[in-house]
mmCIF file of C-alpha atoms in Angstrom:
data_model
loop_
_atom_site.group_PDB
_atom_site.id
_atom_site.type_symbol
_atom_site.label_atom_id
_atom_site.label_comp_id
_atom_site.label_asym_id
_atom_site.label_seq_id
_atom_site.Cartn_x
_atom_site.Cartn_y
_atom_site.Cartn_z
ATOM 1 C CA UNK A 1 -14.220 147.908 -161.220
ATOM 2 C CA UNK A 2 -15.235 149.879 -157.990
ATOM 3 C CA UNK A 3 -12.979 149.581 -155.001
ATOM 4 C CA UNK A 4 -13.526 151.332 -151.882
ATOM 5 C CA UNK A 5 -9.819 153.202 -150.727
ATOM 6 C CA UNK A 6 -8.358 152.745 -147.562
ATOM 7 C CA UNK A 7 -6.358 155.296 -145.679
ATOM 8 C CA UNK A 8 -4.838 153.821 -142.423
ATOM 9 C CA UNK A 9 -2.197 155.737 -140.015
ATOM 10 C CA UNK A 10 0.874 155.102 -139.458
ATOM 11 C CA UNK A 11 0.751 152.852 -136.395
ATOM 12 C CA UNK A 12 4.340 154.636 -135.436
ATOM 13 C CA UNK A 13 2.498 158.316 -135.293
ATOM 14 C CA UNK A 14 2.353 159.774 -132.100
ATOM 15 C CA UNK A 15 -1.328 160.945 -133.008
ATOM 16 C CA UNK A 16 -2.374 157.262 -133.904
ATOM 17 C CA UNK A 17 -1.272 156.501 -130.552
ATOM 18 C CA UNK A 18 -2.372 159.481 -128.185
ATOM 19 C CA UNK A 19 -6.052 158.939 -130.234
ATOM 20 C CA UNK A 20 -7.478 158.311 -126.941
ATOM 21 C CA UNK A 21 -6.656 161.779 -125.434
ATOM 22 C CA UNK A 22 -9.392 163.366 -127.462
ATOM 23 C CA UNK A 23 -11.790 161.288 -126.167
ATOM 24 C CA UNK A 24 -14.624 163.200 -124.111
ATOM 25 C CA UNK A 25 -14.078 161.517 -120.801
ATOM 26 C CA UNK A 26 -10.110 161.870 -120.830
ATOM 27 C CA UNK A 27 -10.951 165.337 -122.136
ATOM 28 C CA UNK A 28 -12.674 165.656 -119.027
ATOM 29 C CA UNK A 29 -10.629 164.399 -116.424
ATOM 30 C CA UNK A 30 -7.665 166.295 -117.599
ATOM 31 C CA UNK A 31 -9.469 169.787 -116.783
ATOM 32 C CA UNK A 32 -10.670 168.377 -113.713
ATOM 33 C CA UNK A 33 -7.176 167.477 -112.982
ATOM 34 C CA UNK A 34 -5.808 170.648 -114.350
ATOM 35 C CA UNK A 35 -8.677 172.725 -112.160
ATOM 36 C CA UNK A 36 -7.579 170.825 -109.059
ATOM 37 C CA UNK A 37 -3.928 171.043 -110.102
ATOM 38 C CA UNK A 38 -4.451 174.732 -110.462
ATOM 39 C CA UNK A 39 -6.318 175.390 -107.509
ATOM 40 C CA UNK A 40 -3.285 173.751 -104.960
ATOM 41 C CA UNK A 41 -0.682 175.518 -106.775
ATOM 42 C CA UNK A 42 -2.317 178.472 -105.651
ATOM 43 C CA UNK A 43 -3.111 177.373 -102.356
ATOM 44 C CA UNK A 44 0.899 176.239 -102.025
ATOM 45 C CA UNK A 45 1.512 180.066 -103.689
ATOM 46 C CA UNK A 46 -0.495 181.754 -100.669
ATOM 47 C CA UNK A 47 0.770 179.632 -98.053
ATOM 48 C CA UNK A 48 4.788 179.802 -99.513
ATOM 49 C CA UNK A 49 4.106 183.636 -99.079
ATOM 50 C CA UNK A 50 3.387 183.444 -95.725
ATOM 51 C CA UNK A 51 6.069 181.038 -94.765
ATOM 52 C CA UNK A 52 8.343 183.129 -96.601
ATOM 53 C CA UNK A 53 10.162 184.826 -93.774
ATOM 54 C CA UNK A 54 11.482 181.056 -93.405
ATOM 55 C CA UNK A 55 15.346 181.013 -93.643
ATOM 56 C CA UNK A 56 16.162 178.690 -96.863
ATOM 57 C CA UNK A 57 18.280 175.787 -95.550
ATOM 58 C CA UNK A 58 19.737 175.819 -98.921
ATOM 59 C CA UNK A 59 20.670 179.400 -99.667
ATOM 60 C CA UNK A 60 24.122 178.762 -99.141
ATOM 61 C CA UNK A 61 26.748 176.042 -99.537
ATOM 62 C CA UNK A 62 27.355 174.821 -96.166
ATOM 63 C CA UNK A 63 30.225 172.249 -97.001
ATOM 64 C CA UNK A 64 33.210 172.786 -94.989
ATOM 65 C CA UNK A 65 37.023 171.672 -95.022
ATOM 66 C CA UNK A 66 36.963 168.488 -92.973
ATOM 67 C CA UNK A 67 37.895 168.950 -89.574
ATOM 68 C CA UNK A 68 40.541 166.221 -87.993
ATOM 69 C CA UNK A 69 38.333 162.631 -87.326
ATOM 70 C CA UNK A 70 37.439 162.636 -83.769
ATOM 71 C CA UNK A 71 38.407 158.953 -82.787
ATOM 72 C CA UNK A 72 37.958 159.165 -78.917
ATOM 73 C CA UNK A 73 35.432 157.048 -78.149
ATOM 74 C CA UNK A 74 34.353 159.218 -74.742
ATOM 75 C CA UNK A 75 34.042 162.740 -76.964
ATOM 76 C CA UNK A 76 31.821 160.284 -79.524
ATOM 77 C CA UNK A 77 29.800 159.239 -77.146
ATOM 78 C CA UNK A 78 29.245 163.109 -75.850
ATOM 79 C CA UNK A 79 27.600 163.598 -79.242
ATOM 80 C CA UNK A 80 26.180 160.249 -80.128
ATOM 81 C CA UNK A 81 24.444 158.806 -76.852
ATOM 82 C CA UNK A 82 23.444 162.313 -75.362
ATOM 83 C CA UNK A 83 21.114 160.800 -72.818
ATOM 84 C CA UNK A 84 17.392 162.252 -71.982
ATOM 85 C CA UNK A 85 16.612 164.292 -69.060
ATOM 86 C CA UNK A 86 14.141 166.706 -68.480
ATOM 87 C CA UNK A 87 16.777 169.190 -68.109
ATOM 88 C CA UNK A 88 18.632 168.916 -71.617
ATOM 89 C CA UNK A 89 15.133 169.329 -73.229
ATOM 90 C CA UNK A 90 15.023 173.520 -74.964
ATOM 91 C CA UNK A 91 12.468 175.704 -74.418
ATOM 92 C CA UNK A 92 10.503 176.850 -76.765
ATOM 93 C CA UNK A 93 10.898 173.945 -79.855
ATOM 94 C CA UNK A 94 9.864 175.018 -83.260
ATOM 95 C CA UNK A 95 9.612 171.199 -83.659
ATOM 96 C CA UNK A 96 9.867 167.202 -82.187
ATOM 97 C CA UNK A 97 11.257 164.957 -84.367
ATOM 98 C CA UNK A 98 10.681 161.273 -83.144
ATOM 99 C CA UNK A 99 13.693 158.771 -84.103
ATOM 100 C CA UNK A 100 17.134 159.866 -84.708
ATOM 101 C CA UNK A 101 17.382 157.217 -88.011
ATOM 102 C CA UNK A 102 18.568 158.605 -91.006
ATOM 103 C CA UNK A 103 15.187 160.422 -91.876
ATOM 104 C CA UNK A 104 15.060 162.101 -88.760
ATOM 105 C CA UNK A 105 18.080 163.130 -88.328
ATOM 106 C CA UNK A 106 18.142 164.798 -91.972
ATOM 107 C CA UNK A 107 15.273 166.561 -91.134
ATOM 108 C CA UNK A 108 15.815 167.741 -87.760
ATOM 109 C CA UNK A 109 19.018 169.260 -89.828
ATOM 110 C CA UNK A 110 17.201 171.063 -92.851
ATOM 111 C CA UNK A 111 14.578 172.550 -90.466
ATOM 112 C CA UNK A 112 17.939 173.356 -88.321
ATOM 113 C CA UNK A 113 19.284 175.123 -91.204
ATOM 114 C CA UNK A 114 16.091 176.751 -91.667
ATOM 115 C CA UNK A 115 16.603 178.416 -88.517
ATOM 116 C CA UNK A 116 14.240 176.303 -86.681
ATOM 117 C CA UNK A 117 15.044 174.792 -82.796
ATOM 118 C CA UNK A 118 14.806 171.188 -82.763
ATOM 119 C CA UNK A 119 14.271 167.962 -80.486
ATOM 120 C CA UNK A 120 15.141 164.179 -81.968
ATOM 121 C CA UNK A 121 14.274 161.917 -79.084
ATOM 122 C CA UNK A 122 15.752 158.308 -79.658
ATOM 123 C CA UNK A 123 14.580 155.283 -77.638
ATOM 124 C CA UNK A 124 17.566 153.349 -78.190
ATOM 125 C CA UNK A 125 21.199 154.010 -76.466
ATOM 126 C CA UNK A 126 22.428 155.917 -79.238
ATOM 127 C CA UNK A 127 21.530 157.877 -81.975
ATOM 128 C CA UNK A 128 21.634 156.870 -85.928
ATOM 129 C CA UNK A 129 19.224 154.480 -86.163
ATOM 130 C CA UNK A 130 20.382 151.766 -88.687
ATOM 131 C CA UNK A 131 23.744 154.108 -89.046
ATOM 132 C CA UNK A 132 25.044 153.544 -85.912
ATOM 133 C CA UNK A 133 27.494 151.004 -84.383
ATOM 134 C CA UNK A 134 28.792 148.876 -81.501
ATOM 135 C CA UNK A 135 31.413 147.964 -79.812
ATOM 136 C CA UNK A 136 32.462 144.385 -78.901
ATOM 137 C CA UNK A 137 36.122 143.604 -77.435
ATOM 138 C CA UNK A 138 37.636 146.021 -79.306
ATOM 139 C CA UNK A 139 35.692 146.386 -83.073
ATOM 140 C CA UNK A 140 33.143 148.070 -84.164
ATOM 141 C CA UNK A 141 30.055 146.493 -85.684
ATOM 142 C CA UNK A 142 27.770 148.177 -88.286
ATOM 143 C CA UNK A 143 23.814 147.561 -87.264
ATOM 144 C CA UNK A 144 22.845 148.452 -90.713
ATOM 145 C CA UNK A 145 24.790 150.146 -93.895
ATOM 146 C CA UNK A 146 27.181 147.808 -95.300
ATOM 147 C CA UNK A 147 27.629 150.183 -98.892
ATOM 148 C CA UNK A 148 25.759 153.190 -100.301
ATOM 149 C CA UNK A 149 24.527 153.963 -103.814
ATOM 150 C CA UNK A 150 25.110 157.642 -105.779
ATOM 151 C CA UNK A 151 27.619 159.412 -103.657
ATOM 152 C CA UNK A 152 30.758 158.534 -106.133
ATOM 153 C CA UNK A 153 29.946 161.919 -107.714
ATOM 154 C CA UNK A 154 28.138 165.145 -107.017
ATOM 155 C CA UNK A 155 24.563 163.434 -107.228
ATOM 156 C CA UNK A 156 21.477 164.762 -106.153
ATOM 157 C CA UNK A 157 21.406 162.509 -103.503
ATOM 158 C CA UNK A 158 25.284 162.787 -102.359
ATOM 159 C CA UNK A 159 24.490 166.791 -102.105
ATOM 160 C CA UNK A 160 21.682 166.864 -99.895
ATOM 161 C CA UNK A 161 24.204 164.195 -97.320
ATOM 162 C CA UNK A 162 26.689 167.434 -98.200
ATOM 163 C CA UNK A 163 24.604 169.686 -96.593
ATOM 164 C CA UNK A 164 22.979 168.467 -93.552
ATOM 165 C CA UNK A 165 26.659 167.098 -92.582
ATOM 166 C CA UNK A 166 28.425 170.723 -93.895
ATOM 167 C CA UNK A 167 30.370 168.044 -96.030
ATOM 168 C CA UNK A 168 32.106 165.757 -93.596
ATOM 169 C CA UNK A 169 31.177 162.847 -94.337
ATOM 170 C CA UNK A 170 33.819 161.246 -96.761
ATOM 171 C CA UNK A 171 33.262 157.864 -98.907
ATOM 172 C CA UNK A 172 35.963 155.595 -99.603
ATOM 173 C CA UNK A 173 34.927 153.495 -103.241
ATOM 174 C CA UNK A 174 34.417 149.401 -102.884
ATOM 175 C CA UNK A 175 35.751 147.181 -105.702
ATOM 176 C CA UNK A 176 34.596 147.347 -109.193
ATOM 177 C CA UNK A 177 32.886 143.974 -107.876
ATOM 178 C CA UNK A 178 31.130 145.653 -105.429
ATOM 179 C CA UNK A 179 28.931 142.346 -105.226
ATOM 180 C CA UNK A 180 29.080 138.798 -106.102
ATOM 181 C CA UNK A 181 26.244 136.334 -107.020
ATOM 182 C CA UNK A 182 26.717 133.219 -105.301
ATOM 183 C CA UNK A 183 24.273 129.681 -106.643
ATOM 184 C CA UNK A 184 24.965 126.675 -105.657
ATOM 185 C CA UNK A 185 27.143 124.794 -103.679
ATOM 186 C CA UNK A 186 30.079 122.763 -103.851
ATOM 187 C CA UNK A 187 30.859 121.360 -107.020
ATOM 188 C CA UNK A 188 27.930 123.027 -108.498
ATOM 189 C CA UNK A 189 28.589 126.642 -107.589
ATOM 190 C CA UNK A 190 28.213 129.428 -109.597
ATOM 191 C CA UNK A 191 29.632 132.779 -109.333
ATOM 192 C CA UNK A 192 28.896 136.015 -111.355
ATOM 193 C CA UNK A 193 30.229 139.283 -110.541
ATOM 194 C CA UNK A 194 27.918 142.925 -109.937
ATOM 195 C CA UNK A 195 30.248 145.557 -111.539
ATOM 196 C CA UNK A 196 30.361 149.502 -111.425
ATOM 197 C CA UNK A 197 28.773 151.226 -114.377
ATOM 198 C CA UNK A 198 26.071 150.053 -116.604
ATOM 199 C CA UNK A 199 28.125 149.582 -119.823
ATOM 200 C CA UNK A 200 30.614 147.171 -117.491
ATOM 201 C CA UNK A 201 27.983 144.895 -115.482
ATOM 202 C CA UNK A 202 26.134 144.591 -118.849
ATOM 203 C CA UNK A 203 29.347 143.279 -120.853
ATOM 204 C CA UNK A 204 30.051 140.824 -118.175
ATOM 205 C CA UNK A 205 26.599 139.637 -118.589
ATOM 206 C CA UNK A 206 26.809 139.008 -122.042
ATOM 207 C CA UNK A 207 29.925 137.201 -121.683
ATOM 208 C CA UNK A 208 28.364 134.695 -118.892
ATOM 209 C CA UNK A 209 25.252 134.456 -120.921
ATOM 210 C CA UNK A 210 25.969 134.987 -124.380
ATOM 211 C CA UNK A 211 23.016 133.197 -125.926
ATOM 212 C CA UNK A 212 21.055 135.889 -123.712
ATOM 213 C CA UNK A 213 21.765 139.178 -125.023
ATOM 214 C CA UNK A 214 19.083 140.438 -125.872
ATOM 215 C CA UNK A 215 17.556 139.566 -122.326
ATOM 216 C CA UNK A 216 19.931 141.368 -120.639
ATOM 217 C CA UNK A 217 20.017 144.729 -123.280
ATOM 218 C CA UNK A 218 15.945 144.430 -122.071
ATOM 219 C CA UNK A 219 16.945 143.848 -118.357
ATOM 220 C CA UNK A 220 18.759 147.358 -118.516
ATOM 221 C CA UNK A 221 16.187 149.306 -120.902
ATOM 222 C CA UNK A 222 13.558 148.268 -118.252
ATOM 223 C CA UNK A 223 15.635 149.647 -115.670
ATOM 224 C CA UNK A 224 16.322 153.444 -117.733
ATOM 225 C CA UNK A 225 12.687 153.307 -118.346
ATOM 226 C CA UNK A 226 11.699 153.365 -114.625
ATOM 227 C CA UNK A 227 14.744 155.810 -113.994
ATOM 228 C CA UNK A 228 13.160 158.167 -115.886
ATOM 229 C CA UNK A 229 10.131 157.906 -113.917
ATOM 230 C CA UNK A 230 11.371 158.396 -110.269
ATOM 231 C CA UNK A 231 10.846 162.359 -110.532
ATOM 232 C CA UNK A 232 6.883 161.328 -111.205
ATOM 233 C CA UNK A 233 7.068 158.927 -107.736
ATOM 234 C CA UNK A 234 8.625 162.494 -105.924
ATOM 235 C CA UNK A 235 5.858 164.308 -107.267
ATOM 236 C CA UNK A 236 3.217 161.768 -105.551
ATOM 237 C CA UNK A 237 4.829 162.490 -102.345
ATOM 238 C CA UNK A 238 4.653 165.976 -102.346
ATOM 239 C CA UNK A 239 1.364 166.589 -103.701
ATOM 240 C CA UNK A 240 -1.798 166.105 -100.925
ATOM 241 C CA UNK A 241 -3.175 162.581 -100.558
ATOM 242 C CA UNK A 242 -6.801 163.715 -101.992
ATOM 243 C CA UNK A 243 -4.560 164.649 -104.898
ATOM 244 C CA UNK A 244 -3.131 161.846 -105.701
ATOM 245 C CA UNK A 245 -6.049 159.487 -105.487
ATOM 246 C CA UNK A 246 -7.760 161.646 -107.847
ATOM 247 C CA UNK A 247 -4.866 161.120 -110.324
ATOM 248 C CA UNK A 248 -4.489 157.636 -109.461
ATOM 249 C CA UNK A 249 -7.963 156.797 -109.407
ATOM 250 C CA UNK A 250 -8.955 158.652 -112.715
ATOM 251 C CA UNK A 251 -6.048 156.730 -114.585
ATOM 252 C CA UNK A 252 -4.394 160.205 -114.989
ATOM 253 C CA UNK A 253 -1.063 158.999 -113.729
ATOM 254 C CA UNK A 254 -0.529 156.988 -116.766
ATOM 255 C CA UNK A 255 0.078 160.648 -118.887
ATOM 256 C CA UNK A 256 3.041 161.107 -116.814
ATOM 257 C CA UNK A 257 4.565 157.328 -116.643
ATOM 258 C CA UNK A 258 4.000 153.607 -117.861
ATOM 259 C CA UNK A 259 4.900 152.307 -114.574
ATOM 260 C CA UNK A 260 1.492 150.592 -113.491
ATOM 261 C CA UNK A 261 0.429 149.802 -117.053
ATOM 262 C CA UNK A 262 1.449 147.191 -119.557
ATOM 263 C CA UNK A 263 3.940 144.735 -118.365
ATOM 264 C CA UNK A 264 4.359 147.170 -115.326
ATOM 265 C CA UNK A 265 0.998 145.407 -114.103
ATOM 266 C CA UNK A 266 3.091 142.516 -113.457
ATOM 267 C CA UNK A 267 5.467 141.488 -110.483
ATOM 268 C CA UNK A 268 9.225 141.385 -110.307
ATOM 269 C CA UNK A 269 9.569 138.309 -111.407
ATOM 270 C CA UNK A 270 6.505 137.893 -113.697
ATOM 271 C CA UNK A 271 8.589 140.759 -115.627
ATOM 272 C CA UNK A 272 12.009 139.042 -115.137
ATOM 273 C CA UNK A 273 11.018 135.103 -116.725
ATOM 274 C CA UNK A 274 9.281 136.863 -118.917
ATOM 275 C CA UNK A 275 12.930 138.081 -120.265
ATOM 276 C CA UNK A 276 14.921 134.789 -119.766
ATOM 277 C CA UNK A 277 14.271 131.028 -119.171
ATOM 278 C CA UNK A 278 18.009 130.679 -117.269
ATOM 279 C CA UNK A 279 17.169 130.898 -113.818
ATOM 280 C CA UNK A 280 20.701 131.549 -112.936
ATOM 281 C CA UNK A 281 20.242 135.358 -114.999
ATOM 282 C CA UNK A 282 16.936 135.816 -113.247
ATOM 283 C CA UNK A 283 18.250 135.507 -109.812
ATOM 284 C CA UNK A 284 20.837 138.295 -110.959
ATOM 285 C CA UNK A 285 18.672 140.418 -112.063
ATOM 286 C CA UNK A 286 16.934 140.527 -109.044
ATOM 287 C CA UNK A 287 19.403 139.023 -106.408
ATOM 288 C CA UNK A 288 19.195 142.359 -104.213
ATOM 289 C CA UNK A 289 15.353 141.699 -103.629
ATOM 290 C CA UNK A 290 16.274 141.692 -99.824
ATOM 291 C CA UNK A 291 17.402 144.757 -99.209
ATOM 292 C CA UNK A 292 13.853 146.208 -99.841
ATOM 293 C CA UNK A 293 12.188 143.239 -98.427
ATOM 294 C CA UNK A 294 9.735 141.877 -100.516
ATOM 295 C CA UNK A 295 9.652 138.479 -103.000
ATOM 296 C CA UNK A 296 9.991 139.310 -106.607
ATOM 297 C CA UNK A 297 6.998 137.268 -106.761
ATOM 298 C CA UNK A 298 5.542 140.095 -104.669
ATOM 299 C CA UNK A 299 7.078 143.094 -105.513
ATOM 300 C CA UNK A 300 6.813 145.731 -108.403
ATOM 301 C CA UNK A 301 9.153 146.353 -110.757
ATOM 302 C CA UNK A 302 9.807 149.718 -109.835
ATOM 303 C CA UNK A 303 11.472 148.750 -106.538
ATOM 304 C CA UNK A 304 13.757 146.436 -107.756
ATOM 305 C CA UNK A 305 14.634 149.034 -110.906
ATOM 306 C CA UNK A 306 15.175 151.886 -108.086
ATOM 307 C CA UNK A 307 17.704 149.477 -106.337
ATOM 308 C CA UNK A 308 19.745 148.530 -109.097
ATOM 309 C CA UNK A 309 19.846 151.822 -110.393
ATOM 310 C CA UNK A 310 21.014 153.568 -107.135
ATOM 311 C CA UNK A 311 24.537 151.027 -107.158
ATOM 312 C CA UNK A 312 24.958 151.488 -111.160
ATOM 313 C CA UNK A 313 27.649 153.647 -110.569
ATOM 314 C CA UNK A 314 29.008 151.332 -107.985
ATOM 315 C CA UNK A 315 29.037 151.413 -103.861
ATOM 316 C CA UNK A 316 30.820 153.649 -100.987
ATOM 317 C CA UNK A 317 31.495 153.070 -97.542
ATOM 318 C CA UNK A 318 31.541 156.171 -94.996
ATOM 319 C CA UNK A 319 35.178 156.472 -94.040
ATOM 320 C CA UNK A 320 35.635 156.050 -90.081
ATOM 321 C CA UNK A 321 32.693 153.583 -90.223
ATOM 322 C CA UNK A 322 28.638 153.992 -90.344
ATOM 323 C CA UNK A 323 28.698 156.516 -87.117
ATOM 324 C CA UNK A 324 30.362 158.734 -88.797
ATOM 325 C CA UNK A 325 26.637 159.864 -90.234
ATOM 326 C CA UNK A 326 24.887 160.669 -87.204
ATOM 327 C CA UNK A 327 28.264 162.107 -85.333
ATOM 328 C CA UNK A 328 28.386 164.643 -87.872
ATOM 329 C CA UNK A 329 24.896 165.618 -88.521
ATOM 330 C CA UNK A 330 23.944 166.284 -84.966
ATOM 331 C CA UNK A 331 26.353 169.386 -85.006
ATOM 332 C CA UNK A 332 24.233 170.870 -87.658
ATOM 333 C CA UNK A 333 20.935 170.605 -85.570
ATOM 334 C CA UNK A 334 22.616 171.557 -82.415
ATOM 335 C CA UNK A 335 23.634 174.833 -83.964
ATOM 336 C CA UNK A 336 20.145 176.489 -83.719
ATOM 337 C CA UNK A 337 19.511 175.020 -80.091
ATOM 338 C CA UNK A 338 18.420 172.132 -80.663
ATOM 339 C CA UNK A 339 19.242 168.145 -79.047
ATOM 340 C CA UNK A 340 19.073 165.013 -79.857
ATOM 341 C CA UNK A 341 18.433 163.039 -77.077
ATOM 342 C CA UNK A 342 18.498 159.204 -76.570
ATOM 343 C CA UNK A 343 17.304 156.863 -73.829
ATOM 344 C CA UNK A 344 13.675 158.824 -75.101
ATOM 345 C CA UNK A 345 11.120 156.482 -75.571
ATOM 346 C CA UNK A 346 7.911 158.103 -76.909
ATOM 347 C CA UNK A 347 4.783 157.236 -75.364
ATOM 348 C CA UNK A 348 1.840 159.433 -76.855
ATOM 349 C CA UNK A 349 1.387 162.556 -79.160
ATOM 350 C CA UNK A 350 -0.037 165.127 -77.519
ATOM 351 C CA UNK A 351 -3.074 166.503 -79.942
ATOM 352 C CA UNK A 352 -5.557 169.342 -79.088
ATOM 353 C CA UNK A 353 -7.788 168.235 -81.682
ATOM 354 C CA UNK A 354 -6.572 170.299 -84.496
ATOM 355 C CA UNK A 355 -2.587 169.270 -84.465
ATOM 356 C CA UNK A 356 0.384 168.307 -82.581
ATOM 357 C CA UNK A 357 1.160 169.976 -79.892
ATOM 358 C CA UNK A 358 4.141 167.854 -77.827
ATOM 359 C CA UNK A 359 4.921 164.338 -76.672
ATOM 360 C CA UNK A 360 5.073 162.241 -73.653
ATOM 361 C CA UNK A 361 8.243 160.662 -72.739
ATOM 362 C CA UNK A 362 8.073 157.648 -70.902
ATOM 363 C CA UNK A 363 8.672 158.753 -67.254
ATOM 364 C CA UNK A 364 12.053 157.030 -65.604
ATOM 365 C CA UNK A 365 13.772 156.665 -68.885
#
């Protein structure tokens, strides 16, 4: 008897599943992509060889002993609430950086370390933005940081804070419970610890929910997954907007990361009940939603994962409180000539047409 034969792939073989990249249209849009690609890095070539005489903020390690804390409130105040006047502004500014937050302040000091002369004008009373503090009979209040992510070892993150503060900035370690998950009240309440280190938070889980472990070993592979694809979110912000829509737009993003395909398409917590019915595990999993803002119901997964993977390692609290930031990055941009000025409220870019050329303060401030 006749039979036809079948050969099928293996459904597990890389080439069964990348079939679609030989496909004429993907074929396509990955030499358009690689032509454009090509084309900026040589653009970014030409114009890193003229910048080139550019100091490198970085060439050197710029972390110092740590000097004696300064705890007079008048010599804090000299650096921290420096207020604006037309005469404390420097002549000829390589650059105006508007807002002395944490952003501007970090890169008022790498263009500072570059060499460059540079004015942060703040409209508040004193600089830091949501790092700085107040006074009230006696204490100090923080505005803003209450604990800080990836600075309990030499981290990426933890050495570029090294270098725009030369390294003194110190960070004293909360609890292992750096958190707790309150639900419910009286009677009825419920409360689960948030625990340094993956391997420790996800035990504890287990042991709370124990007919859920295989929720939570998903809870955390989700959250390596997206880890692993914060380097391709840096790359969006570097590259030119034009850029980016073309790789966004073409579907040439998902080569490089699954995050806005497959279950990634969903929200938050479309992704989260989708792992567990208990609604007490859910609201763990994403009980930090506030401190980016937005609803799980809202949100993408990506956020939340970038959250809870910044504290895995656990939380730190700048010794001598959250001023201690700005007090001891201004130094660094002061060293090249330049201020940072408060009592600066911003009224208009000044803009010949072609780019920035200044700003107006508000007169009288």
């Amino acid at each position: 008897m006749n039979s036809d034969y079948e050969y099928r792939l293996n459904p597990h073989n890389v080439l069964a599943q990348g079939w679609f990249l030989t496909t004429p249209l993907v074929i396509t849009s990955i030499k358009v992509f690689l032509t454009l690609a090509t084309g900026f890095l040589i653009i970014q070539v030409f114009r890193w060889n003229r910048l080139a005489k550019a100091k490198n903020p970085f060439a050197q390690d710029d972390r110092h002993q740590r000097r004696p804390y300064l705890v007079d409130q008048k010599k804090r105040d000299q650096i921290i609430k420096q207020s604006f006047h037309p005469d404390q502004v420097p002549t000829e500014l390589d650059a105006i950086v508007i807002g002395s937050g944490i952003g501007g302040l970090s890169t008022a000091a790498i263009l500072a370390k570059a060499g460059r002369k540079v004015l942060v004008l703040e409209q508040h009373d004193q600089a830091g933005g949501s790092c700085h503090t107040y006074l009230e009979k006696g204490y100090e209040f923080d505005v803003g940081i209450h604990y800080i992510g990836n600075v309990g070892k030499q981290t990426f993150f933890k050495t570029l804070v090294d270098q725009v503060s030369e390294g003194q900035i110190e960070w004293a370690p909360l609890e292992d419970a750096f958190d707790v998950v309150s639900i419910g009240y009286g009677d009825n309440n419920r409360k689960y610890p948030v625990l340094s280190g993956k391997t420790q938070w996800q035990n504890s889980l287990k042991e709370a929910f124990p007919g859920d472990s295989k929720a939570i070993d998903q809870f955390f592979k989700l959250l390596q997954e997206a880890s692993g694809s914060s380097m391709v979110l840096g790359a969006l912000k570097i590259l030119p907007l034009w850029l980016v829509k073309i790789v966004i737009s073409t579907g040439l993003i998902h080569l490089f990361t699954t995050m806005w395909r497959g279950q990634f398409k969903k929200s938050t917590q479309d992704i989260i009940q989708g792992l567990t019915d208990n609604p007490d595990l859910q609201t763990i999993f994403c009980y930090c939603w506030p401190d980016y803002g937005t609803r799980p119901s809202s949100s993408h997964f990506m956020m939340q994962a970038l959250l809870n993977n910044h504290f895995m390692n656990g939380a730190h609290y700048p010794v001598g409180g959250a001023s201690e930031i700005a007090l001891n990055i201004i130094p660094v941009i002061e060293r090249t000539g330049g201020k940072v000025l408060v009592r600066a409220p911003v009224q208009e870019i000044l803009y010949n047409g072609r780019k920035a050329m200044g700003v107006k303060v508000k007169k009288g401030s």
